[in-house]
Coordinates of C-alpha atoms and ligand atoms in Angstrom, one line a residue:
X200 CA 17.8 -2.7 -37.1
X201 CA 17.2 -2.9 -33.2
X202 CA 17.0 0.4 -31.7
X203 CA 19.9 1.6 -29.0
X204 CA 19.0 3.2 -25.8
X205 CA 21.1 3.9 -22.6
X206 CA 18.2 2.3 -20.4
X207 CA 15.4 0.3 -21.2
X208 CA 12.9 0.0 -17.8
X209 CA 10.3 -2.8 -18.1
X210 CA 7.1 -2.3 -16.7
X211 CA 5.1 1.4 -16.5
X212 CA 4.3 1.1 -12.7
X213 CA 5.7 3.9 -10.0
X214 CA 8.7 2.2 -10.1
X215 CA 9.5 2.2 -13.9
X216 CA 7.8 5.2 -14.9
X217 CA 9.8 7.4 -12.2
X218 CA 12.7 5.4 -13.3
X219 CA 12.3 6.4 -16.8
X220 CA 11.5 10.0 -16.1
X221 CA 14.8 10.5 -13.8
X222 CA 16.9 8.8 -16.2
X223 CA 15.3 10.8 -18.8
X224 CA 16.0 14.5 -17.1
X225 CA 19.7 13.2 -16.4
X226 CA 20.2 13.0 -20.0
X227 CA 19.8 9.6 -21.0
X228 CA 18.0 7.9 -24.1
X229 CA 15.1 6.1 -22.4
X230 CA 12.8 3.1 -23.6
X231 CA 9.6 2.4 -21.7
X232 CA 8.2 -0.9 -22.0
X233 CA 4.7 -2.3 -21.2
X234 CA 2.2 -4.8 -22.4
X235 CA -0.6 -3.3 -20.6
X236 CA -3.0 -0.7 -22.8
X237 CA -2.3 1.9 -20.3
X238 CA 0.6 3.1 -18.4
X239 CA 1.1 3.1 -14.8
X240 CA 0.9 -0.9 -13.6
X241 CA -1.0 -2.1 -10.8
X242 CA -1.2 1.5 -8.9
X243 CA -2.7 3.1 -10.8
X244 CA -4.6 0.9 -12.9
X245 CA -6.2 -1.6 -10.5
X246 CA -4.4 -0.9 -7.4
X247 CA -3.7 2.2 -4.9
X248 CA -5.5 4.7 -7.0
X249 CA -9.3 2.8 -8.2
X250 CA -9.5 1.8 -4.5
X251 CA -8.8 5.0 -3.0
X252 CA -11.9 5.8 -5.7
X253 CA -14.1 3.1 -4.7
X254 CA -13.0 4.1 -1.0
X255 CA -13.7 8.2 -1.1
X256 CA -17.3 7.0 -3.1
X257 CA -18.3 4.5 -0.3
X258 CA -17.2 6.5 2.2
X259 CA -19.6 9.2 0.7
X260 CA -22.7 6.8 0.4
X261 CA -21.9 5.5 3.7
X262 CA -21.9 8.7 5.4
X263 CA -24.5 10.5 3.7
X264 CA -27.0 7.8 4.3
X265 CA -25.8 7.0 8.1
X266 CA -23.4 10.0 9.3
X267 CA -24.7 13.1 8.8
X268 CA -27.8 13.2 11.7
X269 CA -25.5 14.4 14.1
X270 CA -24.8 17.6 12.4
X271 CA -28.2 18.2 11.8
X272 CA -28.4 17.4 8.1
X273 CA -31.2 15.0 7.5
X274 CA -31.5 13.6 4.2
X275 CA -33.9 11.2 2.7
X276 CA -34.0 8.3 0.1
X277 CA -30.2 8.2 0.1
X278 CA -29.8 5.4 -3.0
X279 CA -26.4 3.9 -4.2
X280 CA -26.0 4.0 -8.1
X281 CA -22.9 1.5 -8.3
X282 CA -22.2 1.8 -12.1
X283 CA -21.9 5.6 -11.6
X284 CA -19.6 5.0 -8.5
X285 CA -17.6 2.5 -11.1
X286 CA -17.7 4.9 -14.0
X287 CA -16.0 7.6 -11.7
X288 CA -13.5 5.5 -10.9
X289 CA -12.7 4.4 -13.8
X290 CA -12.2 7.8 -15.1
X291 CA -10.0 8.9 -12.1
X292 CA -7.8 6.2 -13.6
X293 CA -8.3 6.9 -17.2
X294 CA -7.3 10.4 -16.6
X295 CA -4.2 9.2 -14.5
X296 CA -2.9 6.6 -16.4
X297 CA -3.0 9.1 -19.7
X298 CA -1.4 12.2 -17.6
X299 CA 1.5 9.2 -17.4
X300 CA 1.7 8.8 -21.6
X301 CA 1.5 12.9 -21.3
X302 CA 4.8 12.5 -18.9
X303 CA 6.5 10.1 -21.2
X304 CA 6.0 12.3 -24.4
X305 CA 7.6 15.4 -22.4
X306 CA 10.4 13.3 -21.0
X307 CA 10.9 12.3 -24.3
X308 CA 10.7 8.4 -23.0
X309 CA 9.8 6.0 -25.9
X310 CA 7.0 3.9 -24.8
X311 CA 7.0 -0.1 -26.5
X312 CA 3.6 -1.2 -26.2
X313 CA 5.0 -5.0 -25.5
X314 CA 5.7 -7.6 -23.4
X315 CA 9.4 -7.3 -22.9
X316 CA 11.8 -10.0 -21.6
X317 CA 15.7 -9.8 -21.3
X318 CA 17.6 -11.8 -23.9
X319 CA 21.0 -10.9 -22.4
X320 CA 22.6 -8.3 -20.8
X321 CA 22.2 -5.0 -23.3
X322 CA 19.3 -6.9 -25.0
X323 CA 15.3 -6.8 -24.3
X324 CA 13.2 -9.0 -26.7
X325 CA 9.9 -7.9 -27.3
X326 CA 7.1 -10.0 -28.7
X327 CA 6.0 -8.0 -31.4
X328 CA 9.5 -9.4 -32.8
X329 CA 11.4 -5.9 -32.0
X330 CA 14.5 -6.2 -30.3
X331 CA 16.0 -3.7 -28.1
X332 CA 19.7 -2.7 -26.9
X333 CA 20.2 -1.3 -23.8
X334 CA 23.3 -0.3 -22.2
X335 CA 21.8 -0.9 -19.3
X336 CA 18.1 -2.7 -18.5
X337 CA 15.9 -2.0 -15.6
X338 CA 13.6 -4.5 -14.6
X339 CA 10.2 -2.8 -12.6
X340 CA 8.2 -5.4 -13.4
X341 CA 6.2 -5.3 -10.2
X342 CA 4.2 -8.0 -8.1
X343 CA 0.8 -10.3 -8.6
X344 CA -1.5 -11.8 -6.0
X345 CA -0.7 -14.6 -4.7
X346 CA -2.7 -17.2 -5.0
X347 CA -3.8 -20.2 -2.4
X348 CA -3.2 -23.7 -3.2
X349 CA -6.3 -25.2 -2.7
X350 CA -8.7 -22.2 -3.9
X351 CA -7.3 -20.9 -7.2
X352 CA -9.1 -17.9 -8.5
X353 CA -11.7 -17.9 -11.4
X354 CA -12.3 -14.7 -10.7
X355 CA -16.2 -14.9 -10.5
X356 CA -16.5 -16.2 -6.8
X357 CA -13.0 -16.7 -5.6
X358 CA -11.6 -13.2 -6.6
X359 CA -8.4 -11.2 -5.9
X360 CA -8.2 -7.1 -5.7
X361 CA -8.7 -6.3 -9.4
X362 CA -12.1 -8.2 -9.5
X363 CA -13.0 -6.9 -6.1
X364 CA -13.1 -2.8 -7.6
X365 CA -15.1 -3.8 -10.2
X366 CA -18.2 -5.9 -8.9
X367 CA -20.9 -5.0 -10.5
X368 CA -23.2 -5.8 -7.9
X369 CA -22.7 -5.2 -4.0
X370 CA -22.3 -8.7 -2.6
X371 CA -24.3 -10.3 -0.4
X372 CA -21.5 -11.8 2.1
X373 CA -18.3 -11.2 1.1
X374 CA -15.7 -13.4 3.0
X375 CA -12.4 -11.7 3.0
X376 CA -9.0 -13.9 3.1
X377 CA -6.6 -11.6 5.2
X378 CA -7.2 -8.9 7.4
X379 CA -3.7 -7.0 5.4
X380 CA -4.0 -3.8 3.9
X381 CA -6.0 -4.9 0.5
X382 CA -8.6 -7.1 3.0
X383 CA -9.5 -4.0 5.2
X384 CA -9.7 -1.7 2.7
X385 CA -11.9 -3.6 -0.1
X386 CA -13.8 -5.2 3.2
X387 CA -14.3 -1.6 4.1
X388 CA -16.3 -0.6 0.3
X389 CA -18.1 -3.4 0.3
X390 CA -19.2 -3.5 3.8
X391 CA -20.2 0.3 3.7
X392 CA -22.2 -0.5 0.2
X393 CA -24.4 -2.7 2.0
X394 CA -22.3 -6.1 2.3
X395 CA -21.9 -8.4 5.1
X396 CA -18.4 -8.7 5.3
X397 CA -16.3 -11.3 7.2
X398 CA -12.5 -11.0 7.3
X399 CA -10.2 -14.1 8.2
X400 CA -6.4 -13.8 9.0
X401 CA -4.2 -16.2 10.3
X402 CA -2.7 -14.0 12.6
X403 CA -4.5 -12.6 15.9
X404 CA -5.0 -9.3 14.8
X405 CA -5.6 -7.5 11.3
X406 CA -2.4 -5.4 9.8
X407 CA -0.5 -8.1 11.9
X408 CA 2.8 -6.2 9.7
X409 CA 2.4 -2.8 11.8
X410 CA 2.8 -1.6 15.5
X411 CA 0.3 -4.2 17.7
X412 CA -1.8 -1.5 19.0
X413 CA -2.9 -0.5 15.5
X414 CA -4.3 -3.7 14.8
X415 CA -6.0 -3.9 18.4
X416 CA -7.4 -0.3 18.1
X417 CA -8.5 -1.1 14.2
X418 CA -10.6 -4.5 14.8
X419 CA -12.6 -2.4 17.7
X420 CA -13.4 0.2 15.4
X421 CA -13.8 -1.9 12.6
X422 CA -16.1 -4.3 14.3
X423 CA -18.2 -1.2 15.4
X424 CA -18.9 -0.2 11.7
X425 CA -20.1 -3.9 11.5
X426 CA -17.0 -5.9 9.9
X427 CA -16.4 -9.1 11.1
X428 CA -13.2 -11.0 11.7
X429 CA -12.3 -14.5 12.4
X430 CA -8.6 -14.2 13.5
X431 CA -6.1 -17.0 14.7
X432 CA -8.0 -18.8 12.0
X433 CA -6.5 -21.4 9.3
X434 CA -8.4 -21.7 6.3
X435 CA -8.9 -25.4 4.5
X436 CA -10.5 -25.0 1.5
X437 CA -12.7 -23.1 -0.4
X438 CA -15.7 -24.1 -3.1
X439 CA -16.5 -22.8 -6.4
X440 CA -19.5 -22.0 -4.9
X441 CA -17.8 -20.0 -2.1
X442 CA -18.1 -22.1 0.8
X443 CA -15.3 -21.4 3.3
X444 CA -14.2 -24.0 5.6
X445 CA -12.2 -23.0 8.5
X446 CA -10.4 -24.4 11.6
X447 CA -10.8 -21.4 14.6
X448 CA -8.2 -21.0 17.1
X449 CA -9.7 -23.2 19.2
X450 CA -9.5 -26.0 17.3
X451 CA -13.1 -25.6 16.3
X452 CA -14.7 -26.2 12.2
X453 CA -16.1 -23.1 11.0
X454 CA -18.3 -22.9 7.9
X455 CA -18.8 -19.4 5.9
X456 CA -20.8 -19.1 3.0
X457 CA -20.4 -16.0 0.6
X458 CA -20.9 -14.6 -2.6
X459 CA -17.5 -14.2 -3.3
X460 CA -14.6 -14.9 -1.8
X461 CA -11.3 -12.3 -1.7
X462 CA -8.1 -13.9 -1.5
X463 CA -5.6 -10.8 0.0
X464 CA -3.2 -12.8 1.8
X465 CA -0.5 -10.7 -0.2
X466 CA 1.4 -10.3 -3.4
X467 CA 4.2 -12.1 -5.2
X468 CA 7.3 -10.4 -7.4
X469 CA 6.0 -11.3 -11.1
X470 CA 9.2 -13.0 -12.5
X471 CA 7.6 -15.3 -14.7
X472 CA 8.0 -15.0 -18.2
X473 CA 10.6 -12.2 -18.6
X474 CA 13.5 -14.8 -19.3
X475 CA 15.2 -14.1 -16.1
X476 CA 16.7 -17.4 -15.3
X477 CA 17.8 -18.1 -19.1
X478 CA 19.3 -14.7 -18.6
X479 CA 21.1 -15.9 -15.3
X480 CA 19.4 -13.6 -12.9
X481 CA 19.1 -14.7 -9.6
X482 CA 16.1 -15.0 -7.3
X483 CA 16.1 -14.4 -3.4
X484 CA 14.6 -17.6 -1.5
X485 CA 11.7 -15.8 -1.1
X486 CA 11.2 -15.3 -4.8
X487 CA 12.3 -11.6 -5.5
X488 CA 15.3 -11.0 -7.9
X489 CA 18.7 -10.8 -5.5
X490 CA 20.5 -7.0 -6.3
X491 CA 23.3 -5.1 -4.4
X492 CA 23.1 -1.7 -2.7
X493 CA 23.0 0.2 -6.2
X494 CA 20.0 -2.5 -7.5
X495 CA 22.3 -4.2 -10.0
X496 CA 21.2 -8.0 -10.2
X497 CA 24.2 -10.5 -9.8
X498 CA 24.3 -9.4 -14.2
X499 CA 26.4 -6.4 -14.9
X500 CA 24.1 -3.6 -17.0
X501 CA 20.8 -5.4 -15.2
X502 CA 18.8 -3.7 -12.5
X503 CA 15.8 -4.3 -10.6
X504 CA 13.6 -1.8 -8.6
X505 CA 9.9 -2.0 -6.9
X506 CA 8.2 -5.1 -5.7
X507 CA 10.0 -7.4 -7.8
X508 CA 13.2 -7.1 -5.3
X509 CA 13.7 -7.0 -1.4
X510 CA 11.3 -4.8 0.6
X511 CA 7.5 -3.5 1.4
X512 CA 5.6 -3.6 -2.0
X513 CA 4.6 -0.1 -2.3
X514 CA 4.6 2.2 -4.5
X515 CA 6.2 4.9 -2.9
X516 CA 9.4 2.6 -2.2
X517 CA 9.1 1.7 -5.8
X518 CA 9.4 5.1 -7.4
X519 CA 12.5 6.2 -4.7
X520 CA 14.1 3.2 -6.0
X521 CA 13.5 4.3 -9.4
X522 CA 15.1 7.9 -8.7
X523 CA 17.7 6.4 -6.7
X524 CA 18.6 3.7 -9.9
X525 CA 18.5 6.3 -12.4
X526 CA 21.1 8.7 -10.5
X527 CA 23.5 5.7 -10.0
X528 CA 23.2 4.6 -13.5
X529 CA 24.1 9.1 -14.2
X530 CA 26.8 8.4 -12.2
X531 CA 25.4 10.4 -8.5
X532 CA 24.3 9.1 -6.1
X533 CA 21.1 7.6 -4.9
X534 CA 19.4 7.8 -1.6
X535 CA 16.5 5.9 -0.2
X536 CA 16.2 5.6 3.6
X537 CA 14.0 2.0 4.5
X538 CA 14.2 3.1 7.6
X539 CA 11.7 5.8 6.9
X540 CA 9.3 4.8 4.6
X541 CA 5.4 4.9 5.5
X542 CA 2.9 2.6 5.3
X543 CA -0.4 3.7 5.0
X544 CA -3.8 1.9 5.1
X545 CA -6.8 3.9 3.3
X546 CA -9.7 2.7 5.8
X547 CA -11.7 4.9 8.0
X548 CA -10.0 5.9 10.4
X549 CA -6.8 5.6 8.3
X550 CA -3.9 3.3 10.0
X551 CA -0.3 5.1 9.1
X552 CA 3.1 3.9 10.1
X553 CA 6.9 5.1 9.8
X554 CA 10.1 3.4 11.6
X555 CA 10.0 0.5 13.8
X556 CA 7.1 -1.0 15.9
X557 CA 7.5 -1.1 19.4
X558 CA 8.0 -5.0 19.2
X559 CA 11.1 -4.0 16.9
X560 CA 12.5 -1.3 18.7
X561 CA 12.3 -3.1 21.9
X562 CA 14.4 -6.1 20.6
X563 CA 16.9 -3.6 18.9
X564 CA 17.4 -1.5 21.9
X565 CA 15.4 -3.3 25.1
X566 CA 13.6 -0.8 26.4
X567 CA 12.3 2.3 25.0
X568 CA 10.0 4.9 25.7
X569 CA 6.6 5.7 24.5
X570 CA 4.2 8.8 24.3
X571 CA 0.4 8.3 23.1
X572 CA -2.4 10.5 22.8
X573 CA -5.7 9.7 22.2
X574 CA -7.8 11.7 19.4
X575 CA -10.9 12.2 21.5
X576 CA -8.4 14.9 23.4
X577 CA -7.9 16.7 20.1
X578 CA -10.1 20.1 19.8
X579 CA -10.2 19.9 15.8
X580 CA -11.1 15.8 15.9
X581 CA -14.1 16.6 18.1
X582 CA -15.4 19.6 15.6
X583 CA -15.3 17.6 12.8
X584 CA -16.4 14.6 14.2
X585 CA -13.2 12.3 14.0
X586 CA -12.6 12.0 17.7
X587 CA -11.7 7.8 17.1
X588 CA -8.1 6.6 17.5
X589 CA -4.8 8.0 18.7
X590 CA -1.0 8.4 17.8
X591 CA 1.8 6.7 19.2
X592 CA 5.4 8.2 19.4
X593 CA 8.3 5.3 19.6
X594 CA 11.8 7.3 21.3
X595 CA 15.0 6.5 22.5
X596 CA 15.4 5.9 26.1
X597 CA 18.7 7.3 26.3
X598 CA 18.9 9.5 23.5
X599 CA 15.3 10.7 22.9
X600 CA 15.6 10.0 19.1
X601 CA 12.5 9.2 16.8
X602 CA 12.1 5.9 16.7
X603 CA 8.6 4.8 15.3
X604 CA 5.4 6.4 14.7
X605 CA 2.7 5.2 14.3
X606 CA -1.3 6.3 14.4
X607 CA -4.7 5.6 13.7
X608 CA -7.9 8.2 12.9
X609 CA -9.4 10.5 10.5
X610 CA -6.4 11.2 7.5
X611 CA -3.5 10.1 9.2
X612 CA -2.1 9.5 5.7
X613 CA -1.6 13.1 5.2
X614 CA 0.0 13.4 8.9
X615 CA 2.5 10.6 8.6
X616 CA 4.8 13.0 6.3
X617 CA 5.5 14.8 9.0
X618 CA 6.9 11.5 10.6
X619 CA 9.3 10.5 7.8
X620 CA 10.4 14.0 7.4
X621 CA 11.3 13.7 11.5
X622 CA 12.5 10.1 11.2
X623 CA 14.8 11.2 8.0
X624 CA 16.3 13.8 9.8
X625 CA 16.9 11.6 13.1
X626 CA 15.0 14.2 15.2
X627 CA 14.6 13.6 18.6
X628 CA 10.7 13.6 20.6
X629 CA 12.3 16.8 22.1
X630 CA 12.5 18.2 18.7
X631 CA 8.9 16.8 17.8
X632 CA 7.4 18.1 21.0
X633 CA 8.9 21.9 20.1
X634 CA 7.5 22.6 16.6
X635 CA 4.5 24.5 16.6
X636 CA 1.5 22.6 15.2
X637 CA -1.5 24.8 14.4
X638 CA -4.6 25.2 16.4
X639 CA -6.9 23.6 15.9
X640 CA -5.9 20.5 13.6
X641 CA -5.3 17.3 14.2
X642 CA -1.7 17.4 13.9
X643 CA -1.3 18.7 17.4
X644 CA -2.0 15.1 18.9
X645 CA 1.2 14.2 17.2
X646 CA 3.2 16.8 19.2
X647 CA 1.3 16.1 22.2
X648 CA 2.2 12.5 21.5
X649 CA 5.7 13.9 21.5
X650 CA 5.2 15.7 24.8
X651 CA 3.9 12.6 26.2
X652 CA 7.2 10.5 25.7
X653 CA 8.7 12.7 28.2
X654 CA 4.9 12.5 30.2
X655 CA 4.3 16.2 29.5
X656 CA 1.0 16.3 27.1
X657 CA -0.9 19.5 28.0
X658 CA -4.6 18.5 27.4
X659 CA -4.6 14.7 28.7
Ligands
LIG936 P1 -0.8 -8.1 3.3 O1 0.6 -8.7 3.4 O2 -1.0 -6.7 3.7 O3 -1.8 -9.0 4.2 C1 -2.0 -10.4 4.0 C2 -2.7 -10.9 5.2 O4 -3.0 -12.3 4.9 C3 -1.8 -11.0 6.4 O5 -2.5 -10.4 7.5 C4 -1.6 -12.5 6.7 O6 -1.5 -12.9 8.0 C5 -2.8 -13.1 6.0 N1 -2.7 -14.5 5.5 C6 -1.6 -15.0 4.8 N2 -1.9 -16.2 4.4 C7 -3.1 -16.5 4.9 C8 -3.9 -17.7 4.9 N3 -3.5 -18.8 4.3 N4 -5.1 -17.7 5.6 C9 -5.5 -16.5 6.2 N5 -4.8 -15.4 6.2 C10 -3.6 -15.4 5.6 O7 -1.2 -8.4 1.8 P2 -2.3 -7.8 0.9 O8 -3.4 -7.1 1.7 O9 -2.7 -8.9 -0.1 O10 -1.6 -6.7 0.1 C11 -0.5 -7.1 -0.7 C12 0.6 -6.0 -0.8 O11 0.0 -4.9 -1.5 C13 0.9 -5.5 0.6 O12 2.2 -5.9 0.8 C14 0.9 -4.0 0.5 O13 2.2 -3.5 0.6 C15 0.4 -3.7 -1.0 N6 -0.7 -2.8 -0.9 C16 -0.5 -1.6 -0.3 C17 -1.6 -0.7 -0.2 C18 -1.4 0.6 0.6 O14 -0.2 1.0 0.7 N7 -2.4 1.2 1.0 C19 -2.9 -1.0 -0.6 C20 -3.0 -2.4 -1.2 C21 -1.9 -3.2 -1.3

């Protein structure tokens, strides 16, 4: 006898797992399901979470071994124990991913441990033989690398991000394809381990997706920790053995030889295998299912949320869509606002955006005005050291509203918040300029970058 729910959500990542949740607390009789041992999909399992790990750990080594002289801390015989680094990492996500089963069993969610495809609308096969009905199915089945023609991965020497948290030695060159969020932030581990590192992008400057002077500002500082980039640059072909052949800007032939080889020249919605085109789903030309503004598929009772549909593959878009999904399916109303949804890139400095680039606002609106202010200006920065990098405030020119913001330096992750709360509630760099900001943090460069749209920043 197949088991009824009102939703069944396939695949655990933030997407489906919020999903469930919401549904859950708004009443409804939730299925869960997931082939993978653990819950919480690429995020937490081989994705945002292990590398922000791997990232905190480096940074430590990194810092203890090179950074701390300058604050009169010497220390000696600084040694890197990499399965220990691994171990904690993998026990960050053990600890995670089983605080998500923990979730499901208070929610009340019933987790299929399964590989679930949709059979119709109101059914989802699974392949231990179980079938489900579901008044309604929700499809968060999330994205995998994508993979380059000529230079498939065996996961050895040409790798993507899962290998690349879990080498078990630090390589000797590492040649990274794509200078994109993934490329600077693995580059950044392994380079800080002890790698030589050499990013490649096809575009002229790394995070090519964010405000220009991010990128500009991020391959200086980069380059001074000792990563290298070869940008404007087309790759042709890769060896098993990790040979890199390239064709510069110029026109030139470049040869790389490394260890291994990271392909992050970004993801693709996995739609494979879950019966969606038997089912009569459709797929966008770019290869993400097509849903309307309440992520139904073109299939009454079918919906899709996260990277599988329309929109920047992160998590934290994923898991709004899941809320949002869940309320419309309750019958209220959902709410997620693309226009203010950060991006955040886990290097050091960290590289945080929210609203439009100044390339985009300029073509909505022509001209526009801009505040910056440079870290190095910032009492707290200087104290702890941080003093790299700057923010950038996108307004208005008529109206003064928030347009963009964007920044670069020491956890600008944490201070981007502050952006999508302004952007959210259409404040204006007036309004921004106004709050107080506490002295001495590094959030007052943000209001100073406010004050400085209107030329008006007290200490620059
Ligand atoms: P990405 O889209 O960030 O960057 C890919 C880069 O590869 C681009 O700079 C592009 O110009 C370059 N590229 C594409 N084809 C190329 C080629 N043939 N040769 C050389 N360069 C080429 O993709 P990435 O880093 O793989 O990440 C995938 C997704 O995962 C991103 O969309 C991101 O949203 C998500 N993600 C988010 C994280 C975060 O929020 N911190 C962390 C990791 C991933």
């Amino acid at each position: 006898m197949a088991e009824h729910f009102d939703v069944v959500v396939i695949g655990s990542g933030p997407a489906g797992y919020v999903c469930a949740i919401r549904a859950a607390q708004l009443g409804m009789n939730v299925a869960l399901v997931e082939k993978r041992e653990t819950l919480g999909g690429t995020c937490l399992n081989v994705g945002c979470i292990p590398s922000k790990a791997m990232l905190e750990s480096s940074h430590h080594y990194h810092r203890a071994a090179h950074g701390l002289g300058a604050h009169g801390v010497k220390v000696k015989g600084v040694e890197l124990d990499l399965p220990t680094m691994l171990g904690r990492k993998d026990s960050v996500v053990k600890q995670l991913t089983g605080g998500i089963g923990m979730l499901m069993k208070k929610n009340k969610v019933t987790v299929k441990n399964a590989w679930g495809s949709v059979k119709s609308a109101g059914v989802v096969a699974l392949d231990n033989g179980e079938e489900l009905q579901a008044k309604n199915i929700v499809i968060a089945a999330g994205s995998v690398p994508v993979e380059l023609p000529f230079a498939k991965f065996d996961h050895k020497v040409v790798v993507d991000s899962t290998d690349a948290l879990a080498f078990d030695k630090v390589p000797q060159h590492l040649v990274v394809i794509g200078a994109g969020v993934i490329g600077l932030e693995m580059g950044s581990v392994w380079q800080r381990l002890g790698a030589k590192v050499t990013v490649v992008d096809i575009a002229d400057r790394p995070v090519a997706i964010m405000d220009a002077d991010l990128g500009i500002e991020a391959k200086k500082l980069f380059e001074k920790q000792g990563l290298e980039f070869v940008l404007g640059a087309k790759v042709q072909a890769i060896s098993a053995t990790g040979d890199v052949s390239i064709e510069t800007a110029d026109g030139k032939k470049l040869e790389l030889k490394g260890d291994k080889v990271l392909v992050a020249v970004g993801r693709r919605a996995a739609t494979q295998g879950m019966g969606l085109a038997e089912a009569g789903i459709k797929l966008t030309e770019r290869g993400v299912i097509e849903i309307d503004a309440h992520y139904q598929t073109n299939i009454p009772g079918i919906y899709a949320i996260g990277d599988c549909v329309p929109g920047p593959m992160l998590a934290h878009k994923g898991e709004e869509e899941g809320v949002a999904v869940a309320e419309y399916l309750a019958g209220q109303k959902g709410h997620v606002n693309y226009d203010a949804i950060p991006w955040v890139v886990y290097t050091h400095p960290e590289i945080a955006g929210a609203g439009m680039t100044e390339a985009e606002a300029v073509a909505k609106f022509g001209e526009v005005k801009v505040g910056k202010f440079k870290f190095v200006a910032n009492g707290r920065a200087l104290a702890v050291d941080e003093g790299q990098g700057f923010v950038k405030v996108i307004a208005h020119k008529d109206t003064d509203e928030l347009l963009g913001v964007h920044m670069i330096g020491h956890n600008v992750s944490e201070m981007i918040a502050e952006a999508a709360v302004l952007l959210e509630f259409k404040a204006s760099a007036e309004d921004l300029a106004r709050c107080v900001h506490a002295h001495p943090t590094m959030s007052e460069a943000f209001k100073e970058a406010g004050l400085a749209v209107h030329g008006r920043a007290i200490h620059s």
